[in-house]
Each structure stands twice: as C-alpha cells, then as structure tokens.
Amino acid sequence: MDIVLITAIIASLFVVIGAAEPLAAQLRLPYSVILAILGILIGSGAIFFLRTDLTDALNPVAEAILKFPIRSNVFLYVFLPTLLFQATLGMNLRRMLDDWVPIMVLAIVAVILATFSVGYALSWASSLPLAACLLIGAIVSTTDPSAVVSIFRSIAAPRRLSRIIEGESLLNDAAAIALFGLFMGFVMLGTPDPKLGDAIAQFPVLIMGGALTGWLAARIAIWSMSLISAHELALASVSVALPYLAYIGSEQIIGASGVIAVVAAGLTLNLTGPGRLPPHAWVNLREVWDLLAHWAGALIFILAALLIPRLLADVRIEDLALIGVVIVAAFAARAVILFVLLPFLTLLRVSPAVEQPYRTAILWGGLRGAVTLALALAVTESLRVPVEVKRLVGILATGFTLFTLLVQGTTLRSVIGWLGLDRLSPIDEAMSRQVVAVALQTVREDVSRTTEDYALTHEVVRTEAKAFGERLESAVKTAEDSEDILDRDRITLGLIALAGFERDTILNRVHERTISARMAEKTLLDADRLIEGARSDGRAGYQRAARRSVAYGRAFRAAGLLHSKLRISAPLVRLTADRFELLLSQRLILRDLGSFIEGRIRRIHGRRVAGLLSDMLSRRVELVETALDGLRLQYPGYAEELERRFIKRTTLRFEEREYEAMREDGLIGAEVYTALMQDLTKRRATAEDRPPLDFEVKRYELIKQFPPFADLDAKSVRRLGRALKTRYVNAGSTILRKDGALKHVFFIASGAVELEIAGQTSRLGRADMFGQVSILMKNAPRSEVRAIAPTTLLVLDVAQFQRLLKKIPALRSAVRASAEKRGIDPDALLKDIATET
C-alpha cells in the first residue's frame, strides 16, 4: 500500500481518537467502548460502500481501509509493550505490595480458572479438540478493566479497590498471553489432546526467563540513563527503547515470555528510577509515556475494531450458541473468584474486604478488548492452524468481546447506579460540606486582599462581602451542625484532611527539591496509608499507620540478620542511611501540619477535634524524634551531614529561583541564564549525593557511648564490637518471655522497653541493660520485656557477658547500679564473680 495513503489513514484515525474522548464524556460511556463502536462503524461502512451499487466514488477509500496492513504482530510487538510498560510506570508499586494477594488471585488464579472453565465447557458443547478449546479460553480470559477503573474513580470508590483492579489489569495480560503461547503450540502441532503436565512444566521457564531478561535489560538501561541524567530527551529515548528490546530479546533470544519481560523491566525502572534520575526528569519521562500509552491504547482498540466485521463475516446460527457457552463459562469462573475465593482470603486476613456491590461491579465490568482481538487475529493468520479452528477462534473471541463491550460496557454505569455505588456515604457527604466551608473561608481571605490591591469602590465591596458572608456562614453552619455525623466521624474527617494535606505538602517539598525523589515515594506511601487507615478504621487506623511509618520493616530485619550472621553489611548500611533521610523528611513535613490543624480543621470541626488531632500529631512527632535520636546515638555526625546536605539543596533551590526571576524581568539574557544554570546543575549533582555511612566506625563509637565501655582501649572496643550483635525491634514486639530460655544480655542503644516482673512493671531507656539479673542470680523471678518504641539493641551472649564481667570493673559497677535500682542486693548478685576475681 502506498505510504501516502497509509499516512493519511493513520492521521484520520488520530482525528477519530481526538473526537472519541469528548464523545464518551458526553454519552457517559467508557472511552474504550466508544472507540470500539467507531472502529466497527468504519469497518462496516467500508464493506458496505465497497459492495453497494449506490456509488463507486468511495471505493478507493473503502479498499484502503479494508486492506490496511493490520497484523497481529503489529499489536503484539508495537502496541502491547507500550501499554504494559506505561502501566507499570504509573503504578504505586509499594502500595500494591500491601495487596499482592488479591491482585495475584484476580490476575493469575482467575485467568487460569477462566481458561479451563471456558475450555472444558466448549469441549463439551462443540466438536473442537480440547487444545483449541483451551486456546480460546486463554484468549478470552484477559480483561480490560479500564472502564470499571475510570468509573470507580469518578464515583470516588476506595483507592485500594481501584488499585487492586489496576494491578489485575497489568498481570492478567501477562498470564493470559503466556497461556496462549502454550496452547497455541499444541494447536499448531496438531496435537489432539494437550498434555497438561508438559504445559505446566514450561510455564515457570517462560515466566522466570522473561522476568530475568526484563530485570537485566532495565538494570542496563538505568545504568545508561544515570550517565546521561542531565539530558532529558536522551533519557526518554532510552526508556522508549527499553520495553521493545526486553520484549524482543526475551521472545527471540531467550525463548521466554516477552510480556513478562516488559512487565519486569517496567517494575524495575519504577522502583529504582526515582532514586537514580533527577526528579523533574522522572516526571517528564512519565508524562512522555502517558502520551505514548494513550495513543497506543486508542490505536490498538480502533484498529482491532476495524477487523470485527471481517472476523464475523461467516458466522453461523450454531456459532451463537457457542458464544453463549463462552459467556456463561467466563462469568461463572469470575464469579467463583469474586464471591467465593476473595471472601475466603478476607477471612484468612490476607486480602482486604471487598463489599458485595463492588464485587458485582467488578464482575459486570470485566470487559474484553484489544488484547483478546489481537490474540484471536494471531490465530486466524496462522497457516499451521486448521481452518475450522481458525474460523471458530475468530468468531467466538470476537463475539464474546462484542458482548462485553456493547452489552456490559454500555450498561456498566447503570449497574453501578443500581448498586448504589454512585451515592456518597454519610462520611463523604460530610467531607464535601467540609471542603465547601474551608474553600469559602479561603476565598473570602483572598478576595479581601484582592479588593484592597485594586482599590475597588467601598459600597460595591461591602454589598458583595455581605452576600458572600451569608453564604459562608450557611456553609460553616451546615458543616458544624450536621446531625448525620458523629464525633468519631468528625475526628475521622479531620484525620483524612490532615493526611491529605500532608500528601500535598510532600509533593510541594519535592517540587522545591528539599525532599529527594527517593524519600518522596516512601513518605507519599506513608501518607496514603494514613488516609486509608483513617477511612477504614478511624483514629485506630491512622495511629496504626503512623506507627508503621517509623517501624523497622521486614527488609531492615533481614538486613540485620545478614549483617549479624554472615557479616554482609551493605544492605544494612543502605537501609540505615535511607531510614536517616526518611526520618529527617518526616520531621520536616510534620512541622508543617500544626498550622493546618489550627487554621483549617479547627474552623470546621471545632476546638475539641482540633485538640485531639494536635495531640495525635504530637505523638507522631515524638515517635519520629525518638527514632531519630536513636540513630543519632548510633551514628553520631551522620545526621548532621544529612542536614548540611538539606541546607545546600535549599540554597540551590533559592538560587535557581532568583536566576529565573532575573530572566523573566529581562535583567539577564538567555546565554547568561544558560551558563548560570549549567553551573548550578553541576553543583546540584554534588549536593544530591548522599554522604557515605561508615557502618563499622559508627558501631564502635556507639559502643563507647555506654558507660561500662567508655574507658576501653581501641583493641578491646573492636573485639567487643565483633561480639555484640545488633537487633532492631518494633514497638509492641516482645523481646523476652517469662517461659523462654535466657541466652543473652541486652544493651539499649535507642528506644525504650517495659519490664514486667512479678506483676510489677518498670521502664528502661537508652544506655540501660536487661537480662543480666536472671543470668547472675539463681531462682530470680523471670521477666517479660516488650518494646514500647522502635528500639535498637546490642545483644551479647551469656558466656561472653560473664567473661567481660570479670574483666571490666565498669561493667560490674553498671550491674551493681542496675541491681540497686531494682531493689536487689548487688553483693548477692555479684558474689560468684567477686569470688573468682
């Protein structure tokens, strides 16, 4: 086909794409449904004008449309990597890790169940071989949840629910295409009945090989991008190459799944890119990919829809019954997942509770789209697939896709309305009233300043101010006097607003470059957890999320084990440095929240709610300060280095702002501005580098902070440092149990613990020790010890402690002092040691 004609058709399709979005908004239908309808109309129109005797004037255009070079490889090698890669870049992966169980169930278990459900149902209802039936099952098992996600967003559905659906959309394509590849091989080889054992044996190879290829390609790309980080267009160009090279390399060289490779590459870039690339470059790169994915998604849908009239050209009456079988089997499989397996996982507390109306909406919103049509097209194009199999695959996959688009897609919003999901809950109604009241108060202040600046007529200002004041008074009264909202709900509303303001503050700080992009991701993750915790469990959920934000995670504990058991310190050093910077960032953000409580929340919810929120904020600040003080004790000087880095970055930000202002005022030209910015960029690159943390040196300095070890020589400190193990304990964790075997003595480096002995409790803090009494005193009452704050302990086994006790007088003095503090005779406690010495 002539290149001019191809270009004209593609340009015309972009016009159609541009018209589809406002048309979808006007008709209140999903965007993908509108694209599919337009594509079908164009394809049907081309066939009509080519066959009609009314006119021959449009025959060249119709022939060009029908002969347009649309092949399955175009979908799978050009459009699909773009869509998958952008989806991974746009995801909040750390939040999705919280919900990995329901995501994996919907994405993988549901795909496998749908494949076999549809496959065996078709095998029973038709004369097709089982391999072909399972192939059709794999083709129709992948869903396109964009419609239900967009509607969920428009009705303010829980973020967690939308996130689960988005995670499913990413992984179910990969699972379905992997299954498609397996069963396609059986059909092409003519095997009458597939051996499931062989298929299952190949599946891990496809998955692991693709994941490894994608990860390796992404690591190489990130290394390359870090070398050219100052050139944003070059970064975008490398990122565009990444998914295609990963896809082709995995498919053609490794023989693994190209889809899995693209997903792995995108996940790797999403997790490591923000910390390795400049913040503004990362934002611009995301924007480039959003645009590419929008075009790719629209083109793949409309081009696939153009093929529908051709795929259904030779449909028969009996084929309609088989389409019905596919519909029923697919719905039954998805219903089992949503209404049986997900509630069971909720009972096991490994999945969030998904209310029945939302599960019904997800069931009806499981639309099929371009990926299903592209896979069906790949079968119909193959010369090695039997003709009847090709015909039925094309008809059944296309018919099922049409049903989901034209029946489910057009009625989805009505179903959501029937389920009552488009109505605000009482707490959301209160939130809307709060927003109106707060916004009007801010508007009044802004308008007051504006009228003064413009010196408007006093009488006009007074009249308008009176009218606006009446509206404001009514809005505030409505927010305050709502009978539907209980006091606990007012606290919840205040906490949601506070966490939302915290999120906005983080974004502003990132824009100002006072918080690094790496820390922004983690602090935003904490803010999202605060919002969801407050929404789901009110004050208790908010406090639980606040404690989690400063707690030691699984990765930290694993790194501690690597260090203590295998002497591998690199992961612990990196995570400790991250924790330092995270706590400094949190402290910076929390200091901005007090004014929001007093200035905004108090106006709407009153003094009592504002006071409660201020107390909760104070406790959060205390948690952060306690954790930060503990790290300062462990690593003296490092926090100061990070604070100096913060000051340098702030200075550079102010300097950049001044240069921009001078350029806008015409005081400097473009040449001078460019030279100044180049110099500033070089200095900023240096300021962005985090100072190294010398873990071992800081460890020895920490040991000398304990009074019993303060006078030890350097050799003894090093020997002691090798003997002491570090343990990180979260608040609420039990360190010692009354019925447990006591094998260690503990020194508190930071944090605090609570001891319970014979029904009495006492608290110990930094530089205290515990466990020594039970070791040295026979028949001593056993104690239970719990951490009441994030705590860092230095741990010494019993034999080494007893040896040190004999050698170090200061340690014996410390043991004596702790015994006197607890009402124990120190002479009796140290009698054996004194005898031997």
Tab-separated table of N, CA and C in Angstrom, residues 70-195:
chain	number	residue	atom	x	y	z
A	70	ILE	N	-3.024	-4.454	8.850
A	70	ILE	CA	-3.190	-4.715	10.285
A	70	ILE	C	-2.892	-6.192	10.516
A	71	ARG	N	-1.828	-6.481	11.220
A	71	ARG	CA	-1.447	-7.855	11.528
A	71	ARG	C	-1.321	-8.007	13.042
A	72	SER	N	-1.434	-9.221	13.492
A	72	SER	CA	-1.332	-9.460	14.936
A	72	SER	C	0.023	-9.038	15.470
A	73	ASN	N	1.081	-9.178	14.669
A	73	ASN	CA	2.413	-8.778	15.128
A	73	ASN	C	2.494	-7.285	15.416
A	74	VAL	N	1.697	-6.495	14.674
A	74	VAL	CA	1.672	-5.053	14.945
A	74	VAL	C	1.146	-4.806	16.355
A	75	PHE	N	0.088	-5.519	16.731
A	75	PHE	CA	-0.464	-5.359	18.081
A	75	PHE	C	0.513	-5.854	19.144
A	76	LEU	N	1.080	-7.045	18.906
A	76	LEU	CA	1.878	-7.692	19.948
A	76	LEU	C	3.277	-7.101	20.084
A	77	TYR	N	3.858	-6.609	18.989
A	77	TYR	CA	5.232	-6.113	19.045
A	77	TYR	C	5.337	-4.591	19.069
A	78	VAL	N	4.285	-3.881	18.659
A	78	VAL	CA	4.356	-2.414	18.612
A	78	VAL	C	3.545	-1.798	19.745
A	79	PHE	N	2.272	-2.193	19.860
A	79	PHE	CA	1.391	-1.523	20.810
A	79	PHE	C	1.441	-2.115	22.216
A	80	LEU	N	1.451	-3.453	22.306
A	80	LEU	CA	1.355	-4.091	23.620
A	80	LEU	C	2.511	-3.732	24.554
A	81	PRO	N	3.790	-3.743	24.111
A	81	PRO	CA	4.853	-3.333	25.032
A	81	PRO	C	4.674	-1.915	25.563
A	82	THR	N	4.174	-1.024	24.720
A	82	THR	CA	3.953	0.348	25.176
A	82	THR	C	2.915	0.396	26.287
A	83	LEU	N	1.797	-0.300	26.102
A	83	LEU	CA	0.725	-0.282	27.098
A	83	LEU	C	1.173	-0.904	28.421
A	84	LEU	N	1.838	-2.046	28.346
A	84	LEU	CA	2.277	-2.722	29.568
A	84	LEU	C	3.322	-1.910	30.314
A	85	PHE	N	4.276	-1.344	29.558
A	85	PHE	CA	5.367	-0.608	30.193
A	85	PHE	C	4.839	0.642	30.890
A	86	GLN	N	3.944	1.381	30.215
A	86	GLN	CA	3.396	2.583	30.846
A	86	GLN	C	2.579	2.226	32.085
A	87	ALA	N	1.849	1.100	32.027
A	87	ALA	CA	1.054	0.701	33.189
A	87	ALA	C	1.933	0.450	34.402
A	88	THR	N	3.099	-0.161	34.201
A	88	THR	CA	3.994	-0.413	35.335
A	88	THR	C	4.597	0.883	35.862
A	89	LEU	N	4.893	1.840	34.975
A	89	LEU	CA	5.459	3.104	35.428
A	89	LEU	C	4.446	3.919	36.225
A	90	GLY	N	3.166	3.777	35.899
A	90	GLY	CA	2.147	4.584	36.559
A	90	GLY	C	1.624	3.997	37.848
A	91	MET	N	2.118	2.838	38.234
A	91	MET	CA	1.594	2.184	39.431
A	91	MET	C	2.363	2.583	40.680
A	92	ASN	N	1.630	2.603	41.795
A	92	ASN	CA	2.265	2.770	43.096
A	92	ASN	C	2.594	1.369	43.610
A	93	LEU	N	3.777	0.906	43.244
A	93	LEU	CA	4.103	-0.497	43.484
A	93	LEU	C	4.180	-0.831	44.964
A	94	ARG	N	4.694	0.098	45.753
A	94	ARG	CA	4.824	-0.213	47.181
A	94	ARG	C	3.452	-0.358	47.836
A	95	ARG	N	2.472	0.425	47.382
A	95	ARG	CA	1.130	0.251	47.914
A	95	ARG	C	0.517	-1.067	47.407
A	96	MET	N	0.840	-1.435	46.164
A	96	MET	CA	0.291	-2.667	45.628
A	96	MET	C	0.865	-3.896	46.335
A	97	LEU	N	2.081	-3.762	46.879
A	97	LEU	CA	2.640	-4.881	47.621
A	97	LEU	C	1.800	-5.198	48.846
A	98	ASP	N	1.100	-4.182	49.393
A	98	ASP	CA	0.214	-4.432	50.522
A	98	ASP	C	-0.962	-5.319	50.122
A	99	ASP	N	-1.323	-5.293	48.840
A	99	ASP	CA	-2.494	-6.030	48.368
A	99	ASP	C	-2.106	-7.081	47.335
A	100	TRP	N	-0.916	-7.637	47.457
A	100	TRP	CA	-0.445	-8.550	46.422
A	100	TRP	C	-1.276	-9.833	46.353
A	101	VAL	N	-1.872	-10.229	47.462
A	101	VAL	CA	-2.651	-11.472	47.451
A	101	VAL	C	-3.887	-11.354	46.562
A	102	PRO	N	-4.794	-10.367	46.788
A	102	PRO	CA	-5.955	-10.301	45.892
A	102	PRO	C	-5.569	-9.976	44.455
A	103	ILE	N	-4.502	-9.209	44.255
A	103	ILE	CA	-4.066	-8.897	42.889
A	103	ILE	C	-3.635	-10.168	42.167
A	104	MET	N	-2.831	-10.987	42.838
A	104	MET	CA	-2.368	-12.217	42.216
A	104	MET	C	-3.523	-13.196	41.985
A	105	VAL	N	-4.479	-13.223	42.906
A	105	VAL	CA	-5.627	-14.108	42.739
A	105	VAL	C	-6.432	-13.707	41.511
A	106	LEU	N	-6.749	-12.401	41.398
A	106	LEU	CA	-7.542	-11.936	40.265
A	106	LEU	C	-6.776	-12.067	38.950
A	107	ALA	N	-5.462	-11.816	39.013
A	107	ALA	CA	-4.690	-11.750	37.779
A	107	ALA	C	-4.255	-13.117	37.268
A	108	ILE	N	-3.904	-14.014	38.148
A	108	ILE	CA	-3.339	-15.302	37.713
A	108	ILE	C	-4.312	-16.449	37.962
A	109	VAL	N	-4.773	-16.597	39.208
A	109	VAL	CA	-5.699	-17.691	39.500
A	109	VAL	C	-6.969	-17.541	38.674
A	110	ALA	N	-7.475	-16.298	38.559
A	110	ALA	CA	-8.702	-16.085	37.791
A	110	ALA	C	-8.501	-16.381	36.318
A	111	VAL	N	-7.337	-16.018	35.779
A	111	VAL	CA	-7.061	-16.296	34.367
A	111	VAL	C	-6.992	-17.801	34.121
A	112	ILE	N	-6.298	-18.501	34.995
A	112	ILE	CA	-6.192	-19.964	34.829
A	112	ILE	C	-7.562	-20.617	34.961
A	113	LEU	N	-8.342	-20.188	35.959
A	113	LEU	CA	-9.672	-20.765	36.148
A	113	LEU	C	-10.573	-20.479	34.952
A	114	ALA	N	-10.526	-19.240	34.433
A	114	ALA	CA	-11.350	-18.897	33.271
A	114	ALA	C	-10.919	-19.688	32.044
A	115	THR	N	-9.615	-19.868	31.869
A	115	THR	CA	-9.121	-20.629	30.715
A	115	THR	C	-9.664	-22.045	30.718
A	116	PHE	N	-9.575	-22.720	31.844
A	116	PHE	CA	-10.014	-24.111	31.900
A	116	PHE	C	-11.543	-24.215	31.948
A	117	SER	N	-12.186	-23.242	32.562
A	117	SER	CA	-13.649	-23.261	32.601
A	117	SER	C	-14.229	-23.128	31.195
A	118	VAL	N	-13.757	-22.114	30.455
A	118	VAL	CA	-14.227	-21.918	29.085
A	118	VAL	C	-13.794	-23.085	28.205
A	119	GLY	N	-12.553	-23.538	28.368
A	119	GLY	CA	-12.036	-24.617	27.535
A	119	GLY	C	-12.828	-25.892	27.664
A	120	TYR	N	-13.090	-26.333	28.897
A	120	TYR	CA	-13.810	-27.599	29.074
A	120	TYR	C	-15.291	-27.451	28.735
A	121	ALA	N	-15.856	-26.247	28.949
A	121	ALA	CA	-17.251	-26.027	28.555
A	121	ALA	C	-17.402	-26.114	27.035
A	122	LEU	N	-16.482	-25.517	26.294
A	122	LEU	CA	-16.527	-25.587	24.831
A	122	LEU	C	-16.259	-27.004	24.334
A	123	SER	N	-15.349	-27.704	25.005
A	123	SER	CA	-15.052	-29.076	24.610
A	123	SER	C	-16.282	-29.964	24.738
A	124	TRP	N	-17.099	-29.684	25.763
A	124	TRP	CA	-18.332	-30.449	25.967
A	124	TRP	C	-19.408	-30.059	24.949
A	125	ALA	N	-19.438	-28.768	24.571
A	125	ALA	CA	-20.525	-28.263	23.727
A	125	ALA	C	-20.208	-28.293	22.238
A	126	SER	N	-18.963	-28.526	21.859
A	126	SER	CA	-18.598	-28.463	20.440
A	126	SER	C	-17.749	-29.670	20.066
A	127	SER	N	-17.410	-29.744	18.795
A	127	SER	CA	-16.568	-30.836	18.307
A	127	SER	C	-15.104	-30.446	18.224
A	128	LEU	N	-14.755	-29.268	18.720
A	128	LEU	CA	-13.365	-28.815	18.689
A	128	LEU	C	-12.500	-29.670	19.598
A	129	PRO	N	-11.236	-29.878	19.242
A	129	PRO	CA	-10.322	-30.576	20.165
A	129	PRO	C	-10.090	-29.746	21.421
A	130	LEU	N	-9.740	-30.438	22.494
A	130	LEU	CA	-9.557	-29.750	23.772
A	130	LEU	C	-8.492	-28.670	23.691
A	131	ALA	N	-7.439	-28.914	22.922
A	131	ALA	CA	-6.368	-27.910	22.812
A	131	ALA	C	-6.910	-26.606	22.255
A	132	ALA	N	-7.749	-26.681	21.223
A	132	ALA	CA	-8.323	-25.470	20.635
A	132	ALA	C	-9.269	-24.787	21.616
A	133	CYS	N	-10.028	-25.587	22.368
A	133	CYS	CA	-10.949	-25.003	23.354
A	133	CYS	C	-10.189	-24.267	24.455
A	134	LEU	N	-9.100	-24.868	24.934
A	134	LEU	CA	-8.289	-24.197	25.949
A	134	LEU	C	-7.616	-22.955	25.383
A	135	LEU	N	-7.255	-22.993	24.106
A	135	LEU	CA	-6.691	-21.816	23.461
A	135	LEU	C	-7.694	-20.667	23.464
A	136	ILE	N	-8.950	-20.964	23.129
A	136	ILE	CA	-9.991	-19.935	23.172
A	136	ILE	C	-10.180	-19.432	24.599
A	137	GLY	N	-10.135	-20.345	25.567
A	137	GLY	CA	-10.248	-19.939	26.962
A	137	GLY	C	-9.162	-18.970	27.373
A	138	ALA	N	-7.915	-19.232	26.932
A	138	ALA	CA	-6.817	-18.318	27.257
A	138	ALA	C	-7.017	-16.967	26.590
A	139	ILE	N	-7.541	-16.956	25.372
A	139	ILE	CA	-7.733	-15.699	24.634
A	139	ILE	C	-8.762	-14.815	25.326
A	140	VAL	N	-9.865	-15.396	25.799
A	140	VAL	CA	-10.944	-14.576	26.373
A	140	VAL	C	-10.779	-14.369	27.875
A	141	SER	N	-9.741	-14.913	28.493
A	141	SER	CA	-9.586	-14.796	29.948
A	141	SER	C	-8.992	-13.465	30.377
A	142	THR	N	-8.318	-12.745	29.467
A	142	THR	CA	-7.713	-11.473	29.835
A	142	THR	C	-8.760	-10.374	29.797
A	143	THR	N	-8.782	-9.536	30.818
A	143	THR	CA	-9.777	-8.462	30.921
A	143	THR	C	-9.129	-7.109	30.688
A	144	ASP	N	-9.966	-6.150	30.294
A	144	ASP	CA	-9.534	-4.766	30.147
A	144	ASP	C	-10.355	-3.940	31.136
A	145	PRO	N	-9.863	-3.768	32.372
A	145	PRO	CA	-10.682	-3.128	33.406
A	145	PRO	C	-10.639	-1.602	33.363
A	146	SER	N	-10.152	-1.005	32.273
A	146	SER	CA	-10.042	0.450	32.226
A	146	SER	C	-11.387	1.121	32.426
A	147	ALA	N	-12.440	0.502	31.894
A	147	ALA	CA	-13.765	1.107	32.023
A	147	ALA	C	-14.211	1.152	33.478
A	148	VAL	N	-14.119	0.008	34.170
A	148	VAL	CA	-14.575	-0.017	35.553
A	148	VAL	C	-13.682	0.841	36.446
A	149	VAL	N	-12.375	0.887	36.162
A	149	VAL	CA	-11.474	1.731	36.951
A	149	VAL	C	-11.825	3.207	36.777
A	150	SER	N	-12.072	3.635	35.533
A	150	SER	CA	-12.403	5.041	35.298
A	150	SER	C	-13.708	5.414	35.984
A	151	ILE	N	-14.684	4.507	35.973
A	151	ILE	CA	-15.951	4.798	36.644
A	151	ILE	C	-15.777	4.779	38.154
A	152	PHE	N	-14.983	3.837	38.683
A	152	PHE	CA	-14.703	3.811	40.111
A	152	PHE	C	-14.073	5.132	40.561
A	153	ARG	N	-13.176	5.666	39.741
A	153	ARG	CA	-12.554	6.927	40.097
A	153	ARG	C	-13.570	8.062	40.095
A	154	SER	N	-14.479	8.031	39.142
A	154	SER	CA	-15.465	9.110	39.051
A	154	SER	C	-16.468	9.069	40.195
A	155	ILE	N	-16.682	7.899	40.808
A	155	ILE	CA	-17.617	7.810	41.927
A	155	ILE	C	-16.882	7.745	43.265
A	156	ALA	N	-15.591	8.054	43.259
A	156	ALA	CA	-14.794	8.098	44.492
A	156	ALA	C	-14.814	6.768	45.229
A	157	ALA	N	-14.636	5.682	44.486
A	157	ALA	CA	-14.527	4.365	45.123
A	157	ALA	C	-13.236	4.301	45.929
A	158	PRO	N	-13.154	3.381	46.893
A	158	PRO	CA	-11.926	3.277	47.694
A	158	PRO	C	-10.691	3.110	46.814
A	159	ARG	N	-9.646	3.832	47.155
A	159	ARG	CA	-8.414	3.750	46.365
A	159	ARG	C	-7.880	2.323	46.312
A	160	ARG	N	-8.033	1.636	47.418
A	160	ARG	CA	-7.489	0.285	47.491
A	160	ARG	C	-8.156	-0.612	46.461
A	161	LEU	N	-9.465	-0.428	46.270
A	161	LEU	CA	-10.183	-1.242	45.308
A	161	LEU	C	-9.717	-0.939	43.885
A	162	SER	N	-9.593	0.341	43.564
A	162	SER	CA	-9.111	0.711	42.230
A	162	SER	C	-7.705	0.183	41.996
A	163	ARG	N	-6.894	0.208	43.033
A	163	ARG	CA	-5.519	-0.271	42.899
A	163	ARG	C	-5.481	-1.774	42.623
A	164	ILE	N	-6.370	-2.517	43.257
A	164	ILE	CA	-6.425	-3.958	43.015
A	164	ILE	C	-6.804	-4.235	41.564
A	165	ILE	N	-7.779	-3.499	41.055
A	165	ILE	CA	-8.215	-3.703	39.671
A	165	ILE	C	-7.100	-3.323	38.696
A	166	GLU	N	-6.371	-2.247	38.976
A	166	GLU	CA	-5.267	-1.841	38.105
A	166	GLU	C	-4.153	-2.876	38.123
A	167	GLY	N	-3.862	-3.426	39.312
A	167	GLY	CA	-2.853	-4.471	39.384
A	167	GLY	C	-3.261	-5.695	38.594
A	168	GLU	N	-4.544	-6.027	38.658
A	168	GLU	CA	-5.041	-7.162	37.863
A	168	GLU	C	-4.844	-6.906	36.374
A	169	SER	N	-5.132	-5.683	35.935
A	169	SER	CA	-5.046	-5.381	34.504
A	169	SER	C	-3.636	-5.590	33.972
A	170	LEU	N	-2.637	-5.332	34.813
A	170	LEU	CA	-1.255	-5.493	34.369
A	170	LEU	C	-0.870	-6.967	34.264
A	171	LEU	N	-1.179	-7.729	35.301
A	171	LEU	CA	-0.679	-9.090	35.377
A	171	LEU	C	-1.539	-10.096	34.629
A	172	ASN	N	-2.845	-9.814	34.460
A	172	ASN	CA	-3.652	-10.834	33.786
A	172	ASN	C	-3.345	-10.899	32.295
A	173	ASP	N	-2.918	-9.768	31.694
A	173	ASP	CA	-2.466	-9.823	30.302
A	173	ASP	C	-1.270	-10.755	30.159
A	174	ALA	N	-0.329	-10.607	31.096
A	174	ALA	CA	0.872	-11.437	31.037
A	174	ALA	C	0.527	-12.911	31.201
A	175	ALA	N	-0.334	-13.228	32.178
A	175	ALA	CA	-0.705	-14.626	32.415
A	175	ALA	C	-1.463	-15.205	31.229
A	176	ALA	N	-2.404	-14.433	30.677
A	176	ALA	CA	-3.211	-14.941	29.564
A	176	ALA	C	-2.362	-15.166	28.314
A	177	ILE	N	-1.451	-14.235	28.024
A	177	ILE	CA	-0.618	-14.371	26.829
A	177	ILE	C	0.349	-15.544	26.989
A	178	ALA	N	0.841	-15.753	28.219
A	178	ALA	CA	1.717	-16.907	28.447
A	178	ALA	C	0.958	-18.214	28.208
A	179	LEU	N	-0.276	-18.295	28.711
A	179	LEU	CA	-1.088	-19.491	28.462
A	179	LEU	C	-1.421	-19.634	26.975
A	180	PHE	N	-1.697	-18.505	26.327
A	180	PHE	CA	-1.973	-18.519	24.894
A	180	PHE	C	-0.803	-19.127	24.124
A	181	GLY	N	0.414	-18.724	24.478
A	181	GLY	CA	1.592	-19.257	23.804
A	181	GLY	C	1.726	-20.759	23.980
A	182	LEU	N	1.403	-21.251	25.171
A	182	LEU	CA	1.491	-22.693	25.412
A	182	LEU	C	0.498	-23.477	24.557
A	183	PHE	N	-0.767	-23.073	24.609
A	183	PHE	CA	-1.799	-23.834	23.905
A	183	PHE	C	-1.741	-23.617	22.400
A	184	MET	N	-1.227	-22.467	21.963
A	184	MET	CA	-1.064	-22.237	20.528
A	184	MET	C	-0.086	-23.263	19.944
A	185	GLY	N	0.940	-23.578	20.705
A	185	GLY	CA	1.896	-24.582	20.251
A	185	GLY	C	1.253	-25.939	20.051
A	186	PHE	N	0.349	-26.319	20.947
A	186	PHE	CA	-0.329	-27.602	20.803
A	186	PHE	C	-1.229	-27.620	19.573
A	187	VAL	N	-1.929	-26.514	19.336
A	187	VAL	CA	-2.836	-26.452	18.190
A	187	VAL	C	-2.060	-26.483	16.883
A	188	MET	N	-0.972	-25.739	16.821
A	188	MET	CA	-0.198	-25.664	15.581
A	188	MET	C	0.469	-26.997	15.262
A	189	LEU	N	0.822	-27.737	16.276
A	189	LEU	CA	1.465	-29.030	16.046
A	189	LEU	C	0.445	-30.118	15.740
A	190	GLY	N	-0.811	-29.806	15.913
A	190	GLY	CA	-1.856	-30.774	15.618
A	190	GLY	C	-2.071	-31.794	16.703
A	191	THR	N	-1.590	-31.548	17.895
A	191	THR	CA	-1.795	-32.482	18.995
A	191	THR	C	-3.266	-32.497	19.375
A	192	PRO	N	-3.947	-33.649	19.328
A	192	PRO	CA	-5.395	-33.670	19.571
A	192	PRO	C	-5.776	-33.385	21.016
A	193	ASP	N	-4.904	-33.745	21.930
A	193	ASP	CA	-5.239	-33.553	23.343
A	193	ASP	C	-3.976	-33.103	24.076
A	194	PRO	N	-3.956	-31.878	24.598
A	194	PRO	CA	-2.726	-31.377	25.214
A	194	PRO	C	-2.391	-32.118	26.500
A	195	LYS	N	-1.097	-32.252	26.746
A	195	LYS	CA	-0.626	-32.840	27.993
A	195	LYS	C	-0.380	-31.704	28.977
